[in-house]
Coordinates of C-alpha atoms in Angstrom, one line a residue:
Chain A
A1 CA 143.0 -60.4 8.2
Q2 CA 145.3 -63.2 7.3
S3 CA 147.6 -63.5 4.4
V4 CA 150.4 -65.8 3.1
T5 CA 153.4 -64.9 1.0
Q6 CA 155.5 -67.6 -0.7
L7 CA 158.8 -66.2 -2.0
G8 CA 159.7 -67.7 -5.3
S9 CA 157.1 -69.1 -7.6
H10 CA 159.6 -71.6 -9.0
V11 CA 162.5 -73.3 -7.2
S12 CA 164.9 -75.6 -8.8
V13 CA 167.4 -77.9 -6.9
S14 CA 169.6 -80.8 -7.8
E15 CA 168.8 -84.3 -6.5
G16 CA 170.3 -84.7 -3.1
A17 CA 170.5 -80.9 -2.4
L18 CA 168.7 -79.1 0.4
V19 CA 165.1 -78.0 -0.3
L20 CA 164.0 -74.7 1.2
L21 CA 160.6 -73.2 0.3
R22 CA 159.8 -69.9 2.0
C23 CA 156.5 -68.9 3.6
N24 CA 155.7 -65.8 5.5
Y25 CA 152.3 -65.2 7.1
S26 CA 150.3 -62.4 8.5
S27 CA 147.6 -63.1 11.1
S28 CA 145.9 -61.1 13.8
V29 CA 145.2 -64.2 15.8
P30 CA 147.5 -67.1 16.8
P31 CA 147.7 -68.9 13.4
Y32 CA 147.4 -72.5 12.4
L33 CA 149.8 -73.1 9.5
F34 CA 149.9 -75.8 6.9
W35 CA 152.0 -77.0 4.0
Y36 CA 150.2 -78.9 1.2
V37 CA 151.7 -80.6 -1.8
Q38 CA 150.0 -81.0 -5.2
Y39 CA 151.5 -83.5 -7.6
P40 CA 150.6 -83.1 -11.3
N41 CA 147.0 -83.7 -12.0
Q42 CA 146.2 -84.5 -8.4
G43 CA 144.5 -82.9 -5.5
L44 CA 146.2 -81.4 -2.4
Q45 CA 147.9 -83.7 0.1
L46 CA 148.8 -82.5 3.6
L47 CA 152.5 -82.4 4.3
L48 CA 152.5 -81.0 7.8
K49 CA 150.8 -78.6 10.1
Y50 CA 151.6 -76.2 13.0
T51 CA 148.8 -75.9 15.6
S52 CA 150.6 -74.1 18.5
A53 CA 152.4 -77.1 19.9
A54 CA 156.1 -77.7 19.0
T55 CA 157.6 -75.1 16.8
L56 CA 159.5 -77.6 14.7
V57 CA 157.1 -79.8 12.9
K58 CA 157.9 -83.0 11.0
G59 CA 155.8 -84.1 8.2
I60 CA 155.7 -86.8 5.6
N61 CA 158.3 -87.7 3.0
G62 CA 161.1 -86.2 5.1
F63 CA 159.9 -82.6 5.1
E64 CA 159.9 -80.4 8.2
A65 CA 159.0 -76.8 8.9
E66 CA 159.8 -74.4 11.8
F67 CA 157.4 -71.8 13.1
K68 CA 159.2 -68.6 13.9
K69 CA 156.8 -66.1 15.4
S70 CA 159.4 -63.3 15.5
E71 CA 159.9 -63.6 11.8
T72 CA 156.3 -64.6 11.0
S73 CA 157.7 -67.4 9.0
F74 CA 157.0 -71.1 8.4
H75 CA 159.6 -72.2 5.9
L76 CA 159.6 -75.8 4.6
T77 CA 162.8 -77.8 4.3
K78 CA 164.1 -81.2 3.3
P79 CA 167.8 -82.1 3.7
S80 CA 168.1 -84.1 0.5
A81 CA 165.8 -83.6 -2.5
H82 CA 164.5 -86.6 -4.4
M83 CA 163.1 -86.7 -8.0
S84 CA 159.7 -87.6 -6.6
D85 CA 159.6 -84.3 -4.7
A86 CA 158.9 -82.4 -7.9
A87 CA 155.5 -80.9 -7.3
E88 CA 153.8 -77.6 -6.4
Y89 CA 153.8 -76.7 -2.7
F90 CA 151.3 -74.5 -1.0
C91 CA 151.5 -72.7 2.4
A92 CA 148.2 -71.9 4.1
V93 CA 147.1 -70.1 7.2
S94 CA 143.9 -70.2 9.2
G95 CA 142.8 -68.5 12.4
S96 CA 142.8 -70.2 15.8
G97 CA 139.7 -72.1 14.6
G98 CA 142.1 -74.3 12.7
S99 CA 140.2 -76.4 10.1
Q100 CA 136.9 -74.7 10.9
G101 CA 137.6 -71.6 9.0
N102 CA 138.7 -70.4 5.7
L103 CA 142.2 -71.5 4.7
I104 CA 144.2 -68.7 3.1
F105 CA 146.6 -70.1 0.6
G106 CA 149.8 -68.6 -0.8
K107 CA 150.3 -68.6 -4.6
G108 CA 152.4 -71.8 -4.5
T109 CA 155.9 -72.7 -5.3
K110 CA 156.7 -75.2 -8.0
L111 CA 159.7 -77.3 -7.1
S112 CA 161.8 -78.9 -9.9
V113 CA 164.4 -81.5 -9.1
K114 CA 167.3 -81.9 -11.5
P115 CA 169.1 -85.3 -11.8
Chain B
S1 CA 142.1 -88.7 8.1
A2 CA 139.0 -88.7 5.9
V3 CA 139.0 -90.2 2.4
I4 CA 137.4 -87.9 -0.1
S5 CA 136.3 -88.7 -3.7
Q6 CA 135.0 -86.4 -6.4
K7 CA 133.0 -87.1 -9.6
P8 CA 133.7 -86.4 -12.3
S9 CA 137.4 -86.2 -12.2
R10 CA 137.4 -84.1 -15.3
D11 CA 135.0 -82.8 -18.0
I12 CA 134.9 -80.7 -21.1
C13 CA 131.7 -78.6 -21.3
Q14 CA 130.1 -76.2 -23.7
R15 CA 129.5 -72.6 -22.7
G16 CA 126.0 -71.9 -21.4
T17 CA 125.6 -75.4 -19.9
S18 CA 125.8 -76.4 -16.2
L19 CA 127.9 -79.1 -14.5
T20 CA 127.3 -80.7 -11.1
I21 CA 130.3 -81.9 -9.2
Q22 CA 129.9 -84.5 -6.4
C23 CA 132.0 -84.9 -3.3
Q24 CA 131.7 -88.0 -1.1
V25 CA 133.4 -88.5 2.2
D26 CA 133.9 -91.9 3.9
S27 CA 133.1 -90.4 7.4
Q28 CA 130.5 -88.0 8.7
V29 CA 131.8 -84.5 8.8
T30 CA 130.2 -81.3 9.9
M31 CA 132.0 -78.8 7.6
M32 CA 132.7 -79.2 4.0
F33 CA 134.3 -76.6 1.7
W34 CA 134.4 -75.9 -2.0
Y35 CA 137.5 -74.3 -3.5
R36 CA 138.4 -73.1 -7.0
Q37 CA 141.9 -73.2 -8.5
Q38 CA 142.2 -71.3 -11.7
P39 CA 144.9 -72.2 -14.1
G40 CA 148.3 -71.4 -12.6
Q41 CA 146.7 -69.9 -9.5
S42 CA 146.3 -70.7 -5.9
L43 CA 143.1 -71.9 -4.2
T44 CA 140.2 -69.6 -3.4
L45 CA 137.3 -70.6 -1.2
I46 CA 134.0 -70.5 -2.9
A47 CA 131.7 -71.5 0.0
T48 CA 131.3 -73.4 3.2
A49 CA 128.6 -76.1 3.2
N50 CA 127.2 -77.2 6.5
Q51 CA 124.5 -79.9 6.7
G52 CA 121.1 -78.6 7.4
S53 CA 121.8 -75.0 6.6
E54 CA 122.4 -72.8 3.6
A55 CA 125.9 -72.6 2.2
T56 CA 127.9 -69.5 3.1
Y57 CA 129.5 -67.9 0.1
E58 CA 132.7 -65.9 0.0
S59 CA 132.9 -62.4 -1.6
G60 CA 132.7 -62.7 -5.3
F61 CA 130.8 -65.9 -5.4
V62 CA 127.0 -66.1 -5.6
I63 CA 124.4 -68.9 -5.1
D64 CA 122.9 -68.4 -8.5
K65 CA 126.2 -69.2 -10.2
F66 CA 127.4 -71.9 -7.8
P67 CA 124.5 -73.6 -6.1
I68 CA 125.5 -76.0 -3.4
S69 CA 123.6 -78.9 -1.8
R70 CA 124.5 -80.7 1.5
P71 CA 121.9 -83.3 2.0
N72 CA 123.7 -85.3 4.6
L73 CA 127.0 -85.5 6.6
T74 CA 128.9 -87.4 3.9
F75 CA 127.9 -85.8 0.7
S76 CA 127.8 -82.4 -1.1
T77 CA 127.4 -81.1 -4.6
L78 CA 128.6 -78.0 -6.3
T79 CA 126.9 -76.9 -9.6
V80 CA 128.7 -74.5 -11.9
S81 CA 125.9 -72.8 -13.8
N82 CA 125.7 -71.1 -17.2
M83 CA 129.4 -71.8 -17.7
S84 CA 131.8 -69.6 -19.6
P85 CA 135.5 -70.2 -20.5
E86 CA 136.4 -68.2 -17.4
D87 CA 135.0 -71.0 -15.3
S88 CA 137.7 -73.4 -16.6
S89 CA 139.4 -74.4 -13.3
I90 CA 140.0 -77.2 -10.9
Y91 CA 137.2 -77.4 -8.3
L92 CA 138.2 -79.1 -5.0
C93 CA 136.1 -80.0 -2.0
S94 CA 137.6 -80.3 1.4
V95 CA 136.4 -81.4 4.8
A96 CA 137.3 -80.2 8.3
W97 CA 138.7 -83.1 10.3
G98 CA 140.2 -82.3 13.6
E99 CA 142.5 -79.3 13.2
T100 CA 143.0 -79.9 9.5
Q101 CA 141.3 -79.6 6.2
Y102 CA 141.7 -82.6 3.9
F103 CA 141.1 -82.3 0.1
G104 CA 139.5 -84.3 -2.5
P105 CA 141.4 -85.1 -5.8
G106 CA 139.7 -82.2 -7.6
T107 CA 137.5 -81.9 -10.7
R108 CA 139.2 -80.5 -13.8
L109 CA 136.8 -78.5 -15.8
L110 CA 137.4 -77.1 -19.3
V111 CA 134.7 -74.8 -20.8
L112 CA 134.8 -74.3 -24.6

């Protein structure tokens, strides 16, 4: 069975500061891992994905995440926060079938960016 | 990636009624999914809809409450039947495209 834990339901950073959103997963098969972003009153947009290639994955809007198997983690980072980054971020895992199976989502982390 | 649209974008409904949500994709896709996002919660898969076969429902979701149609490779509908206030949620469709699922904008449903 697969599961995702996102530490911190709410993270607040100052504009220009480092963004770090934590995600730990559990999977009995090699996982595919995803980060999605949901802006207010919108659907989910894919930020980036890990599919067993490079462990450091770069996504849109300056975000990146590193797959660490030993720590079962896939934390999302951005060196410098922008006001437009304020949104809710979801980490998700699926089995080695990738998109063909059920995505298991974490509970989400709401990111606030202070001016 | 695929471009996905949903109708309606939002609705307010009375309890006991039903609402059908449409999901349209700009490309042919084999697998489509329907998710529910309850207020302040994460996403939960309702069912997987493959063209030409019955939808596969996740535990806790039944066909009588959430009937799904998949008449072709670009379209699907989800009906929320006999609604109650507990059905107030965002309903999202997604499609499998390569290694990734892409999501529609969601339908925001409020049941009074």
